[in-house]
mmCIF file of C-alpha atoms in Angstrom:
data_model
loop_
_atom_site.group_PDB
_atom_site.id
_atom_site.type_symbol
_atom_site.label_atom_id
_atom_site.label_comp_id
_atom_site.label_asym_id
_atom_site.label_seq_id
_atom_site.Cartn_x
_atom_site.Cartn_y
_atom_site.Cartn_z
ATOM 1 C CA MET A 1 71.268 117.119 101.990
ATOM 2 C CA LYS A 2 69.362 119.425 100.258
ATOM 3 C CA LEU A 3 70.472 122.898 99.940
ATOM 4 C CA LEU A 4 69.430 125.137 102.985
ATOM 5 C CA ASN A 5 67.188 127.686 102.971
ATOM 6 C CA CYS A 6 67.041 130.744 105.094
ATOM 7 C CA GLU A 7 65.093 129.618 108.008
ATOM 8 C CA ASP A 8 67.185 126.601 108.037
ATOM 9 C CA CYS A 9 70.553 129.152 108.536
ATOM 10 C CA LEU A 10 68.607 130.950 111.055
ATOM 11 C CA LYS A 11 67.935 128.389 113.687
ATOM 12 C CA GLU A 12 71.499 126.694 113.461
ATOM 13 C CA ILE A 13 73.503 129.598 113.986
ATOM 14 C CA SER A 14 73.697 130.146 117.597
ATOM 15 C CA SER A 15 74.970 125.852 117.732
ATOM 16 C CA TYR A 16 77.002 127.249 114.582
ATOM 17 C CA LEU A 17 78.083 130.390 116.914
ATOM 18 C CA ASP A 18 79.018 127.255 119.420
ATOM 19 C CA GLY A 19 80.915 124.991 117.437
ATOM 20 C CA GLU A 20 78.497 122.066 117.697
ATOM 21 C CA LEU A 21 77.415 121.213 114.069
ATOM 22 C CA ASP A 22 78.492 118.153 112.786
ATOM 23 C CA PRO A 23 80.988 119.146 109.704
ATOM 24 C CA ASP A 24 78.151 118.568 106.873
ATOM 25 C CA LEU A 25 75.599 120.703 108.654
ATOM 26 C CA LYS A 26 78.774 123.237 108.582
ATOM 27 C CA ARG A 27 79.906 123.355 105.388
ATOM 28 C CA HIS A 28 76.376 123.831 104.062
ATOM 29 C CA LEU A 29 75.567 126.772 106.334
ATOM 30 C CA GLU A 30 79.272 128.034 105.601
ATOM 31 C CA GLU A 31 77.879 127.439 102.099
ATOM 32 C CA HIS A 32 74.351 129.062 102.094
ATOM 33 C CA LEU A 33 76.200 132.439 104.000
ATOM 34 C CA SER A 34 78.925 132.625 101.599
ATOM 35 C CA PHE A 35 75.703 133.629 99.226
ATOM 36 C CA CYS A 36 73.262 134.626 101.400
ATOM 37 C CA ARG A 37 73.426 138.221 102.375
ATOM 38 C CA HIS A 38 70.600 138.879 104.707
ATOM 39 C CA CYS A 39 71.853 135.247 106.415
ATOM 40 C CA GLN A 40 75.447 136.824 106.648
ATOM 41 C CA VAL A 41 74.364 140.149 108.090
ATOM 42 C CA VAL A 42 72.641 138.550 110.728
ATOM 43 C CA PHE A 43 75.424 136.038 111.863
ATOM 44 C CA ASP A 44 77.748 138.932 111.888
ATOM 45 C CA SER A 45 76.010 141.508 114.293
ATOM 46 C CA THR A 46 74.966 138.087 116.670
ATOM 47 C CA ARG A 47 79.129 137.453 116.326
ATOM 48 C CA LYS A 48 79.841 141.146 117.616
ATOM 49 C CA THR A 49 76.308 141.911 120.079
ATOM 50 C CA ILE A 50 78.105 138.773 121.888
ATOM 51 C CA GLU A 51 81.287 140.827 121.341
ATOM 52 C CA LEU A 52 80.062 143.644 122.949
ATOM 53 C CA TYR A 53 78.351 142.381 126.053
ATOM 54 C CA CYS A 54 82.219 140.371 126.937
ATOM 55 C CA ASP A 55 84.112 144.169 126.150
ATOM 56 C CA GLY A 56 86.484 144.313 129.458
ATOM 57 C CA ARG A 57 86.735 147.973 128.855
ATOM 58 C CA LEU A 58 82.935 148.805 129.301
ATOM 59 C CA PHE A 59 81.480 148.489 132.433
ATOM 60 C CA PRO A 60 84.246 149.276 135.099
ATOM 61 C CA LEU A 61 84.014 148.977 139.201
ATOM 62 C CA PRO A 62 83.836 152.372 140.404
ATOM 63 C CA LEU A 63 85.958 152.843 142.683
ATOM 64 C CA GLU A 64 83.865 153.810 145.458
ATOM 65 C CA VAL A 65 81.691 150.732 144.532
ATOM 66 C CA ARG A 66 85.176 148.837 144.963
ATOM 67 C CA ASP A 67 86.139 150.264 148.587
ATOM 68 C CA ARG A 68 82.935 149.542 150.170
ATOM 69 C CA LEU A 69 82.807 146.192 149.294
ATOM 70 C CA HIS A 70 86.120 145.998 150.914
ATOM 71 C CA ARG A 71 85.082 147.687 154.091
ATOM 72 C CA ALA A 72 82.478 145.595 154.359
ATOM 73 C CA LEU A 73 84.532 142.201 153.791
ATOM 74 C CA ARG A 74 87.506 143.227 155.783
ATOM 75 C CA ARG A 75 84.868 144.581 158.603
ATOM 76 C CA ARG A 76 82.822 140.659 158.214
ATOM 77 C CA TRP A 77 86.404 139.213 158.677
ATOM 78 C CA GLU A 78 87.182 141.489 161.788
ATOM 79 C CA GLU A 79 83.871 140.922 163.331
ATOM 80 C CA LYS A 80 84.612 137.060 162.771
ATOM 81 C CA ALA A 81 87.990 137.059 164.563
ATOM 82 C CA ARG A 82 86.298 138.323 167.858
ATOM 83 C CA MET B 1 113.388 142.555 132.944
ATOM 84 C CA THR B 2 114.930 142.243 135.954
ATOM 85 C CA GLU B 3 114.424 139.030 138.946
ATOM 86 C CA SER B 4 112.700 140.737 140.653
ATOM 87 C CA SER B 5 110.366 142.557 138.974
ATOM 88 C CA GLN B 6 108.927 139.474 137.430
ATOM 89 C CA ALA B 7 105.712 138.467 137.902
ATOM 90 C CA LEU B 8 105.097 136.322 141.008
ATOM 91 C CA PRO B 9 103.067 132.782 139.856
ATOM 92 C CA ARG B 10 99.210 133.500 139.646
ATOM 93 C CA LYS B 11 98.232 130.718 142.315
ATOM 94 C CA ASP B 12 95.465 128.318 141.539
ATOM 95 C CA ASP B 13 91.759 129.540 142.823
ATOM 96 C CA SER B 14 91.556 126.324 144.434
ATOM 97 C CA LEU B 15 94.502 126.734 146.307
ATOM 98 C CA LEU B 16 92.954 130.463 147.434
ATOM 99 C CA VAL B 17 90.501 128.859 148.279
ATOM 100 C CA THR B 18 91.994 126.117 150.614
ATOM 101 C CA GLU B 19 94.066 129.371 152.543
ATOM 102 C CA ALA B 20 91.290 131.405 152.720
ATOM 103 C CA LYS B 21 89.366 128.728 154.520
ATOM 104 C CA ALA B 22 92.132 128.340 156.724
ATOM 105 C CA GLY B 23 91.744 131.456 157.859
ATOM 106 C CA ASN B 24 93.900 134.006 155.349
ATOM 107 C CA TYR B 25 92.210 137.037 154.514
ATOM 108 C CA ALA B 26 94.505 137.829 152.026
ATOM 109 C CA ALA B 27 93.843 134.403 149.791
ATOM 110 C CA PHE B 28 90.160 135.216 149.929
ATOM 111 C CA GLU B 29 91.225 139.154 149.537
ATOM 112 C CA GLU B 30 92.877 138.077 145.985
ATOM 113 C CA LEU B 31 89.747 135.953 145.049
ATOM 114 C CA VAL B 32 87.634 138.745 145.450
ATOM 115 C CA ASN B 33 90.684 141.449 144.001
ATOM 116 C CA ARG B 34 90.154 138.615 140.329
ATOM 117 C CA TYR B 35 86.466 138.338 140.399
ATOM 118 C CA GLU B 36 84.683 141.744 141.627
ATOM 119 C CA LYS B 37 84.603 143.462 138.221
ATOM 120 C CA LYS B 38 82.535 140.577 136.519
ATOM 121 C CA ILE B 39 80.369 140.199 139.507
ATOM 122 C CA TYR B 40 79.907 143.938 139.095
ATOM 123 C CA ARG B 41 78.938 143.482 134.988
ATOM 124 C CA LEU B 42 77.178 140.490 136.039
ATOM 125 C CA GLY B 43 74.890 141.966 138.545
ATOM 126 C CA LEU B 44 74.584 145.651 136.355
ATOM 127 C CA ASN B 45 73.582 143.731 133.030
ATOM 128 C CA LEU B 46 71.356 141.467 135.171
ATOM 129 C CA THR B 47 69.313 144.139 137.183
ATOM 130 C CA GLY B 48 70.144 147.330 135.164
ATOM 131 C CA ASN B 49 71.208 149.094 137.990
ATOM 132 C CA PRO B 50 74.023 150.489 139.067
ATOM 133 C CA GLU B 51 72.759 150.031 143.145
ATOM 134 C CA ASP B 52 71.334 147.166 142.377
ATOM 135 C CA ALA B 53 74.660 145.966 140.921
ATOM 136 C CA GLU B 54 76.457 146.982 144.304
ATOM 137 C CA ASP B 55 73.652 144.682 146.136
ATOM 138 C CA VAL B 56 74.772 142.116 144.018
ATOM 139 C CA LEU B 57 78.166 142.508 144.641
ATOM 140 C CA GLN B 58 78.699 142.783 148.317
ATOM 141 C CA GLU B 59 75.345 139.861 149.139
ATOM 142 C CA ALA B 60 77.557 137.983 146.545
ATOM 143 C CA PHE B 61 80.715 138.237 148.348
ATOM 144 C CA LEU B 62 79.768 138.388 151.423
ATOM 145 C CA LYS B 63 77.437 135.122 151.252
ATOM 146 C CA ALA B 64 81.080 133.919 149.570
ATOM 147 C CA PHE B 65 82.850 134.344 152.374
ATOM 148 C CA GLU B 66 80.393 133.264 155.265
ATOM 149 C CA HIS B 67 79.641 130.065 153.031
ATOM 150 C CA LEU B 68 83.253 129.381 152.621
ATOM 151 C CA PRO B 69 83.782 126.895 154.823
ATOM 152 C CA GLU B 70 80.474 124.844 153.055
ATOM 153 C CA PHE B 71 82.262 125.271 149.722
ATOM 154 C CA ARG B 72 83.169 121.340 149.078
ATOM 155 C CA GLU B 73 84.563 122.470 145.605
ATOM 156 C CA ASP B 74 82.973 120.043 143.209
ATOM 157 C CA ALA B 75 82.616 123.286 141.079
ATOM 158 C CA ARG B 76 84.748 125.751 140.168
ATOM 159 C CA PHE B 77 84.803 128.198 142.790
ATOM 160 C CA TYR B 78 83.785 130.986 140.179
ATOM 161 C CA THR B 79 80.864 129.212 138.768
ATOM 162 C CA TRP B 80 79.964 128.866 142.542
ATOM 163 C CA LEU B 81 80.640 132.603 142.902
ATOM 164 C CA VAL B 82 78.323 133.675 139.937
ATOM 165 C CA ARG B 83 75.062 131.001 141.470
ATOM 166 C CA ILE B 84 75.544 133.459 144.414
ATOM 167 C CA ALA B 85 75.116 136.178 142.582
ATOM 168 C CA ILE B 86 72.608 135.228 140.006
ATOM 169 C CA ASN B 87 70.401 134.138 142.921
ATOM 170 C CA GLU B 88 71.011 138.500 144.716
ATOM 171 C CA GLY B 89 69.911 139.431 141.347
ATOM 172 C CA LEU B 90 66.902 137.161 140.429
ATOM 173 C CA MET B 91 66.082 138.222 143.971
ATOM 174 C CA LYS B 92 66.584 141.534 142.997
ATOM 175 C CA LEU B 93 64.165 141.678 139.942
ATOM 176 C CA ARG B 94 61.628 139.271 141.931
ATOM 177 C CA LYS B 95 61.290 142.274 144.220
ATOM 178 C CA ARG B 96 60.938 144.912 141.732
ATOM 179 C CA ARG B 97 57.762 142.838 140.361
ATOM 180 C CA SER B 98 54.270 143.687 141.639
ATOM 181 C CA ASP B 99 53.166 140.436 140.976
ATOM 182 C CA LYS B 100 55.514 138.099 143.512
ATOM 183 C CA SER B 101 53.550 135.047 143.505
ATOM 184 C CA VAL B 102 54.576 134.607 139.713
ATOM 185 C CA PRO B 103 57.980 133.183 139.884
ATOM 186 C CA ILE B 104 60.449 134.273 136.840
ATOM 187 C CA GLU B 105 60.737 131.416 135.321
ATOM 188 C CA ASP B 106 57.085 131.254 134.567
ATOM 189 C CA ALA B 107 57.786 134.159 132.374
ATOM 190 C CA VAL B 108 59.742 132.542 129.659
ATOM 191 C CA SER B 109 58.642 130.201 126.842
ATOM 192 C CA GLU B 110 60.982 128.426 124.232
ATOM 193 C CA GLU B 111 58.244 128.311 122.005
ATOM 194 C CA GLY B 112 57.465 131.031 118.551
ATOM 195 C CA GLU B 113 59.311 132.009 115.823
ATOM 196 C CA ILE B 114 61.543 134.357 116.464
ATOM 197 C CA ILE B 115 62.091 136.870 112.588
ATOM 198 C CA PRO B 116 64.880 139.314 112.217
ATOM 199 C CA ARG B 117 63.462 142.256 111.088
ATOM 200 C CA GLU B 118 67.111 144.585 110.613
ATOM 201 C CA PHE B 119 69.137 143.110 107.363
ATOM 202 C CA THR B 120 71.268 146.230 107.279
ATOM 203 C CA ASP B 121 75.205 145.512 107.663
ATOM 204 C CA TRP B 122 76.242 147.529 111.184
ATOM 205 C CA LYS B 123 78.671 150.019 111.022
ATOM 206 C CA PRO B 124 81.986 149.348 111.676
ATOM 207 C CA ASN B 125 83.664 149.663 115.163
ATOM 208 C CA PRO B 126 80.228 150.681 116.818
ATOM 209 C CA GLU B 127 82.315 150.853 120.249
ATOM 210 C CA GLN B 128 83.943 153.155 118.914
ATOM 211 C CA LEU B 129 81.489 156.218 117.692
ATOM 212 C CA TYR B 130 79.871 156.308 121.412
ATOM 213 C CA ALA B 131 81.338 157.659 124.333
ATOM 214 C CA GLN B 132 81.846 155.380 127.048
ATOM 215 C CA GLY B 133 78.855 155.740 129.152
ATOM 216 C CA GLU B 134 76.561 155.781 125.641
ATOM 217 C CA ILE B 135 77.736 152.594 124.629
ATOM 218 C CA GLU B 136 76.945 150.770 128.375
ATOM 219 C CA THR B 137 73.084 152.640 128.255
ATOM 220 C CA ILE B 138 72.607 150.831 124.566
ATOM 221 C CA LEU B 139 73.868 147.500 125.589
ATOM 222 C CA GLN B 140 71.745 147.676 129.418
ATOM 223 C CA ASN B 141 68.704 148.714 127.789
ATOM 224 C CA ALA B 142 69.165 145.858 124.990
ATOM 225 C CA ALA B 143 69.383 143.602 128.197
ATOM 226 C CA GLN B 144 66.327 145.007 130.179
ATOM 227 C CA SER B 145 63.825 144.030 126.766
ATOM 228 C CA LEU B 146 64.283 139.890 127.321
ATOM 229 C CA PRO B 147 62.798 138.043 129.795
ATOM 230 C CA PRO B 148 64.995 138.069 133.024
ATOM 231 C CA GLY B 149 64.818 133.801 132.034
ATOM 232 C CA PHE B 150 66.570 134.913 128.411
ATOM 233 C CA ARG B 151 68.691 137.024 129.796
ATOM 234 C CA THR B 152 70.727 135.140 132.763
ATOM 235 C CA VAL B 153 70.691 132.235 130.334
ATOM 236 C CA PHE B 154 73.136 134.884 127.770
ATOM 237 C CA LEU B 155 74.503 136.239 130.456
ATOM 238 C CA LEU B 156 75.834 132.952 132.321
ATOM 239 C CA ARG B 157 77.168 131.337 128.752
ATOM 240 C CA ASP B 158 78.117 134.596 126.350
ATOM 241 C CA VAL B 159 79.675 137.384 129.024
ATOM 242 C CA GLU B 160 80.234 134.817 131.639
ATOM 243 C CA GLY B 161 82.010 131.760 129.902
ATOM 244 C CA LEU B 162 79.959 128.976 131.870
ATOM 245 C CA SER B 163 79.197 126.006 129.635
ATOM 246 C CA THR B 164 75.916 124.318 128.877
ATOM 247 C CA GLU B 165 76.365 122.045 131.439
ATOM 248 C CA GLU B 166 77.030 124.671 134.396
ATOM 249 C CA THR B 167 73.886 126.895 132.722
ATOM 250 C CA ALA B 168 71.913 124.436 132.961
ATOM 251 C CA GLN B 169 72.835 123.063 136.887
ATOM 252 C CA LEU B 170 72.662 126.373 138.238
ATOM 253 C CA LEU B 171 69.086 127.840 136.776
ATOM 254 C CA ASN B 172 67.388 124.360 137.084
ATOM 255 C CA LEU B 173 67.254 123.784 133.448
ATOM 256 C CA THR B 174 67.326 121.102 130.905
ATOM 257 C CA GLU B 175 70.555 121.789 128.442
ATOM 258 C CA GLY B 176 67.961 121.997 125.982
ATOM 259 C CA ALA B 177 66.124 124.612 127.012
ATOM 260 C CA VAL B 178 69.365 126.842 127.974
ATOM 261 C CA LYS B 179 69.906 126.168 124.258
ATOM 262 C CA ALA B 180 66.833 127.552 122.985
ATOM 263 C CA ARG B 181 66.889 130.106 125.162
ATOM 264 C CA LEU B 182 70.557 131.634 124.101
ATOM 265 C CA PHE B 183 69.918 131.100 120.474
ATOM 266 C CA ARG B 184 66.260 133.680 121.267
ATOM 267 C CA ALA B 185 68.360 136.073 123.719
ATOM 268 C CA ARG B 186 71.220 136.484 121.059
ATOM 269 C CA LEU B 187 68.646 136.866 118.406
ATOM 270 C CA GLN B 188 66.314 139.325 120.275
ATOM 271 C CA LEU B 189 69.643 141.444 121.348
ATOM 272 C CA ARG B 190 71.144 141.373 117.740
ATOM 273 C CA GLU B 191 67.728 142.744 116.699
ATOM 274 C CA GLU B 192 67.766 145.737 119.168
ATOM 275 C CA LEU B 193 70.876 146.833 119.099
ATOM 276 C CA SER B 194 71.202 146.775 115.200
ATOM 277 C CA LYS B 195 68.408 149.564 115.518
ATOM 278 C CA VAL B 196 70.778 151.199 116.905
ATOM 279 C CA PHE B 197 74.171 149.767 115.423
ATOM 280 C CA LYS B 198 72.456 150.007 111.369
ATOM 281 C CA ARG B 199 74.558 152.007 108.616
ATOM 282 C CA GLY B 200 72.886 154.340 106.947
#
């Protein structure tokens, strides 16, 4: 397999993040990342992007929203039980 | 730790579903407690609006409650719940569009190149440099910059942790289309966030 260029690397970054590359392609991509600063930045910041959206501390459920949800469900339950 | 302070073993979702179907409200409430935060966050990231996110949350659980007897358990409870929440969220987005006759999916193309323009390293731990409200606004604005068809795939795959297959089934897409959209969504979000988080 020939060496990957930046365009090839970029196309595979998403599959690499998902661990879906075959071993040969993975090795070539890692080799490219080891010397290409631009692709390394794209890879690192893409990974960080995903981590930020998954951060469980962000977007907390407000207490009053939770209360309204539980009251609505309880009401529906009681209506059904009648 | 004393014996009395040990946590009770966590019941499987499927057991809670069985108990809730048999009329045990506490079992259903436990399922709500487990997933309410995630469904709210999903609604918020999908619609970009706290009022709509609350509607998505309420409607998703009320519909789950109504339709629980029909839930055949051929998928995980959470996947089923996410399906309901996504449908509610997409309905909200459709209502907002002026041209309601065009389905959201038609506005999405997986073709065309994505060329990164931001190659500057990010500041270390950007989430620690902003107040919580600021970082949430930055993330929401970036998510809203994506077409809904890409945003939905990103949220299902990367945030909710659904598999490519589950996401494809849920959105009625091929697995190839899910992968293509995920790739584009990730890179586009990265590009948006890089504008804010780059060093310098």
